[in-house]
Coordinates of N, CA, C and O in Angstrom, one line a residue:
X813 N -19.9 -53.9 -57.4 CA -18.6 -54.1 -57.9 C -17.8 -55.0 -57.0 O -17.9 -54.9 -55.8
X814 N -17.0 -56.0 -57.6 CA -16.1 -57.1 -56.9 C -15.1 -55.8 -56.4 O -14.8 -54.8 -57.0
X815 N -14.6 -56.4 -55.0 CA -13.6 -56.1 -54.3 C -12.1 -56.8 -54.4 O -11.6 -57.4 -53.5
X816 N -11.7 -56.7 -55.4 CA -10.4 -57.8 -55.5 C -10.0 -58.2 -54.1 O -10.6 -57.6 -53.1
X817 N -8.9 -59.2 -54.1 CA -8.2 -59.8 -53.2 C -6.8 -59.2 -53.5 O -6.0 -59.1 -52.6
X818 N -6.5 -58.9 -54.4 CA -5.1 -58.7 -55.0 C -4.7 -57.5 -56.1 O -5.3 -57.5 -57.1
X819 N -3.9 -56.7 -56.0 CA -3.9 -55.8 -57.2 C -2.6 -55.7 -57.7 O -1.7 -55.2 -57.1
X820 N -2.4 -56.3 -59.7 CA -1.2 -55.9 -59.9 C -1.2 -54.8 -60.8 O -2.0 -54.6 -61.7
X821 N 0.5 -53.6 -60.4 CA -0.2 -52.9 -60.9 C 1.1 -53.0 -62.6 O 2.4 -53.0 -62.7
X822 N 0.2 -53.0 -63.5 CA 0.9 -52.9 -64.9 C 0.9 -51.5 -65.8 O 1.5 -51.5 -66.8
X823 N 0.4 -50.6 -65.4 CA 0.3 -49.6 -65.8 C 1.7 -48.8 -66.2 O 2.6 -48.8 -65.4
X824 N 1.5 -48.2 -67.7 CA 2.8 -48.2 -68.1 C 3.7 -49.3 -68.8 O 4.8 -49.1 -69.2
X825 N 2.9 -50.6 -68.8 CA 3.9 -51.7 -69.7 C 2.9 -51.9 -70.8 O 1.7 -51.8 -70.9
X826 N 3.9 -52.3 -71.9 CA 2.6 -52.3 -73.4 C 2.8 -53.9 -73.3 O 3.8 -54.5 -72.8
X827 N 1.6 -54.6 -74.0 CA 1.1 -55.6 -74.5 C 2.3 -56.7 -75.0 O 3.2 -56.3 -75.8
X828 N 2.3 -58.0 -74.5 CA 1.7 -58.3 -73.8 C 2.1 -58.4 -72.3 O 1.9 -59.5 -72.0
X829 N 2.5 -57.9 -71.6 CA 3.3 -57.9 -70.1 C 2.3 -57.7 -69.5 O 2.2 -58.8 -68.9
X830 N 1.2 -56.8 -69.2 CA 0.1 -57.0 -68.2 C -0.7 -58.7 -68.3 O -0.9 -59.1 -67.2
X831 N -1.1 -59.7 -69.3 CA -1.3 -60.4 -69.7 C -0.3 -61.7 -68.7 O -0.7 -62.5 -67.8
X832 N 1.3 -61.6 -69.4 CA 2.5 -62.1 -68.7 C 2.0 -62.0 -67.1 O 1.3 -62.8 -66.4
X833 N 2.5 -60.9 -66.8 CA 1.9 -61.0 -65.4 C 1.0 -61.8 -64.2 O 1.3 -62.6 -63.3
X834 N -0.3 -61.1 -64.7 CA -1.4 -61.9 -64.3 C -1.6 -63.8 -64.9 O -2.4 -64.6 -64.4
X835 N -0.6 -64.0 -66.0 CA -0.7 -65.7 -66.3 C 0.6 -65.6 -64.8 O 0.3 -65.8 -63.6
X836 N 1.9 -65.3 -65.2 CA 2.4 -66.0 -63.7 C 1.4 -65.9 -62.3 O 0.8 -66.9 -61.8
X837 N 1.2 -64.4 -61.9 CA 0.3 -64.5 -60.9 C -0.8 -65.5 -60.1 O -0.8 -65.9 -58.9
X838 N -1.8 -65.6 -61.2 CA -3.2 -66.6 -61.4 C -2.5 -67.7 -60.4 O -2.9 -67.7 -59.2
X839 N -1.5 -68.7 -60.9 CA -1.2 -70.2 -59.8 C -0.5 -69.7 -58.4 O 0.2 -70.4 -57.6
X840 N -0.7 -68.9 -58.4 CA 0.0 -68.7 -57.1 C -1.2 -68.2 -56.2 O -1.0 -68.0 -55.0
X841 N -2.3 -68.0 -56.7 CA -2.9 -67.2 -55.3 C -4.5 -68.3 -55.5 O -5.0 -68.6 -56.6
X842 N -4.8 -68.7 -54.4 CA -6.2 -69.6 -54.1 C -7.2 -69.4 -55.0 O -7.2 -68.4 -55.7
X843 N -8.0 -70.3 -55.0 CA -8.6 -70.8 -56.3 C -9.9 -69.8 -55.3 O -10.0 -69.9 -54.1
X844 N -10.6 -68.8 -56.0 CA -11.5 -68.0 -56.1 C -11.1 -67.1 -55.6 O -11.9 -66.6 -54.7
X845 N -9.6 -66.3 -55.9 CA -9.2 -65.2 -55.6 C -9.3 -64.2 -56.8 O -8.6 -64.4 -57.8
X846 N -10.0 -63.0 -56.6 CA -9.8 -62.5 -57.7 C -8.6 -61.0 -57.3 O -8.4 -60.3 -56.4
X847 N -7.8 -61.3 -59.0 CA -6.7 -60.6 -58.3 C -7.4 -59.4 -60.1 O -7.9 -59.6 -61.2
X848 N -7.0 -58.2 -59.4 CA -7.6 -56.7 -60.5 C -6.0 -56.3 -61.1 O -4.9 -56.0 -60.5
X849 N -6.3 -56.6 -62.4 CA -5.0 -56.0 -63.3 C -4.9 -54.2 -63.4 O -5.8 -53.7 -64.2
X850 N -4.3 -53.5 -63.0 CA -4.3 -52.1 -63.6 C -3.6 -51.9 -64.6 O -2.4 -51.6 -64.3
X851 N -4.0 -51.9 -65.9 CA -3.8 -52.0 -67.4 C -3.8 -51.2 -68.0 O -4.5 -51.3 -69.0
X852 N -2.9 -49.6 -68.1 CA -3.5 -48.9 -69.5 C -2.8 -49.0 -70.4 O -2.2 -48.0 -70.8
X853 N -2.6 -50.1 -71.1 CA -2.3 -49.9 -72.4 C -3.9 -50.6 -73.1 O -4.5 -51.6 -72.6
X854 N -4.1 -49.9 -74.1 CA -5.7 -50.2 -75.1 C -5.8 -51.7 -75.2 O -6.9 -52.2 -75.0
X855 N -4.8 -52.3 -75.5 CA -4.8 -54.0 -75.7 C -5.0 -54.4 -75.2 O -5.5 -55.5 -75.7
X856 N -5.1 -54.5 -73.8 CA -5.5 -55.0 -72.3 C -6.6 -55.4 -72.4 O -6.8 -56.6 -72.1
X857 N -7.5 -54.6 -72.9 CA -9.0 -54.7 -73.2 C -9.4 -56.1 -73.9 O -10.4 -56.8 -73.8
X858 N -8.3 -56.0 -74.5 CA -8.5 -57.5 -75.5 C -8.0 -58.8 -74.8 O -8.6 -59.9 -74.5
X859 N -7.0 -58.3 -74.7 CA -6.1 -59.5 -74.4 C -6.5 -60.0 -72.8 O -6.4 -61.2 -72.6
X860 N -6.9 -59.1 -71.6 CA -6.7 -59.7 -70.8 C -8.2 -60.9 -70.7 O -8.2 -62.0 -70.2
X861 N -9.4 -60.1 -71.2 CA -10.4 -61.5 -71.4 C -10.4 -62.5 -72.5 O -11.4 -63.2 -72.6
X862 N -9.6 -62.6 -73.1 CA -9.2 -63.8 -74.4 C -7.8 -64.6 -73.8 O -7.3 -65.7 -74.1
X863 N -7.6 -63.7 -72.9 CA -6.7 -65.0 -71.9 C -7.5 -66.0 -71.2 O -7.4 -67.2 -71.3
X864 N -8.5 -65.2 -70.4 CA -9.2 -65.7 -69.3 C -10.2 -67.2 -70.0 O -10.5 -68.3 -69.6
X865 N -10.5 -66.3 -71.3 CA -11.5 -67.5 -72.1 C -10.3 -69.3 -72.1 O -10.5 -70.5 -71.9
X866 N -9.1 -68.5 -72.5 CA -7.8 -69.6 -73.2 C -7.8 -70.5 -72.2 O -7.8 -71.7 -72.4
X867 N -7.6 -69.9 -71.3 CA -7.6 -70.4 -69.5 C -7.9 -71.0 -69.0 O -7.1 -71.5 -68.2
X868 N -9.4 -71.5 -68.8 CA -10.5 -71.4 -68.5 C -10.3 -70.5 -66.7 O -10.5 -71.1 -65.6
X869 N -9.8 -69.1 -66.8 CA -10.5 -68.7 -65.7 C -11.4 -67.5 -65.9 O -11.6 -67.2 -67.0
X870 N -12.3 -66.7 -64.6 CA -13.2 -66.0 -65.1 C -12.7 -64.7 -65.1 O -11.9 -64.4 -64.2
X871 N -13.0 -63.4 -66.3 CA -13.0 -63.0 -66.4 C -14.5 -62.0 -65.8 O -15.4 -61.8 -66.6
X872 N -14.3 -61.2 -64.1 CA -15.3 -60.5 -63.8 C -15.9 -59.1 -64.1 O -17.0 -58.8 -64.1
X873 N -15.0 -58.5 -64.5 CA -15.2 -57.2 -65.0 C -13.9 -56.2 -65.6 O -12.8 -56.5 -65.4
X874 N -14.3 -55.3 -66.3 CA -13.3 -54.1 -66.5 C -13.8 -53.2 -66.0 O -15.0 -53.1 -66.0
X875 N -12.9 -52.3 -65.2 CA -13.5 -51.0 -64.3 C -12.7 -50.0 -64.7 O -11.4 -50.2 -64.6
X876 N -13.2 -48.7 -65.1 CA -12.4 -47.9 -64.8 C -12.7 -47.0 -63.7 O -13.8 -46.6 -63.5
X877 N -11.6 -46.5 -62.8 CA -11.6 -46.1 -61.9 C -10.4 -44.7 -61.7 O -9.8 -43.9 -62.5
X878 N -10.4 -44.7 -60.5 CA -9.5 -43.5 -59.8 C -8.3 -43.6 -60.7 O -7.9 -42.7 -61.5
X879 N -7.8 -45.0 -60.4 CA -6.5 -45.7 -60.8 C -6.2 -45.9 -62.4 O -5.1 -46.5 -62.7
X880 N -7.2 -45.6 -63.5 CA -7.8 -45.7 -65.2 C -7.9 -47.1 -65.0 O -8.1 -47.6 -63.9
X881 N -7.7 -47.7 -66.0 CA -8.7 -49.0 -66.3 C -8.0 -50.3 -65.4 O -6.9 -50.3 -64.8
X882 N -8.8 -50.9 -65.5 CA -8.5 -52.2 -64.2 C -9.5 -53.3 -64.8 O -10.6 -52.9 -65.2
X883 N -9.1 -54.5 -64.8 CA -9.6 -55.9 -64.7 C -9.4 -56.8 -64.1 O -8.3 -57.2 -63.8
X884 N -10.9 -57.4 -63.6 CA -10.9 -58.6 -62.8 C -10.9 -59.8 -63.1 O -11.7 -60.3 -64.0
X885 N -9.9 -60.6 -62.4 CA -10.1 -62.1 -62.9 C -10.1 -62.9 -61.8 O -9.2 -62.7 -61.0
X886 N -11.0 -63.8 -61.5 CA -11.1 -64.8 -60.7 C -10.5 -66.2 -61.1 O -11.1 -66.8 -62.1
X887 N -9.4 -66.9 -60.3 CA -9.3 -67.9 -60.4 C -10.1 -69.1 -59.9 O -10.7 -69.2 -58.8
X888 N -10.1 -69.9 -61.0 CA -11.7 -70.9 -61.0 C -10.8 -72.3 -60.8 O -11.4 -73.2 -60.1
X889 N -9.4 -72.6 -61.2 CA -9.1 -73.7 -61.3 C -7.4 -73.8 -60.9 O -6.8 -74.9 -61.0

């Protein structure tokens, strides 16, 4: 499992604000940082790798964890 660089936490905001977030986030932090969304709202699931595709950044994984679900995204560009 990737170790993010960065963790925002969205848990508790409904769709699309975890999404919002991580698009402001992404330009602000060095190009192959990956920063881990903590997401539970269900849509997340969707929406945060159909961003990453829109984007072109990468989409590393969904984890669920201690913290419930989380996604990684690495900025590519």
């Amino acid at each position: 499992m990737t170790m993010p660089d960065e963790v925002l936490d969205c848990r508790g905001q409904r769709c699309p604000l975890p999404v919002i977030a991580a698009a402001r986030r992404m330009p602000q932090v060095p190009i192959g940082t990956v920063v881990r969304v903590l997401a539970d709202d269900p849509a997340a699931a969707v929406d945060i790798p159909a961003w990453c595709r829109m984007r072109g950044q990468e989409f590393v994984a969904a984890i669920t964890g201690p913290d419930g679900p989380a996604y990684d995204i690495r900025r590519t560009h």
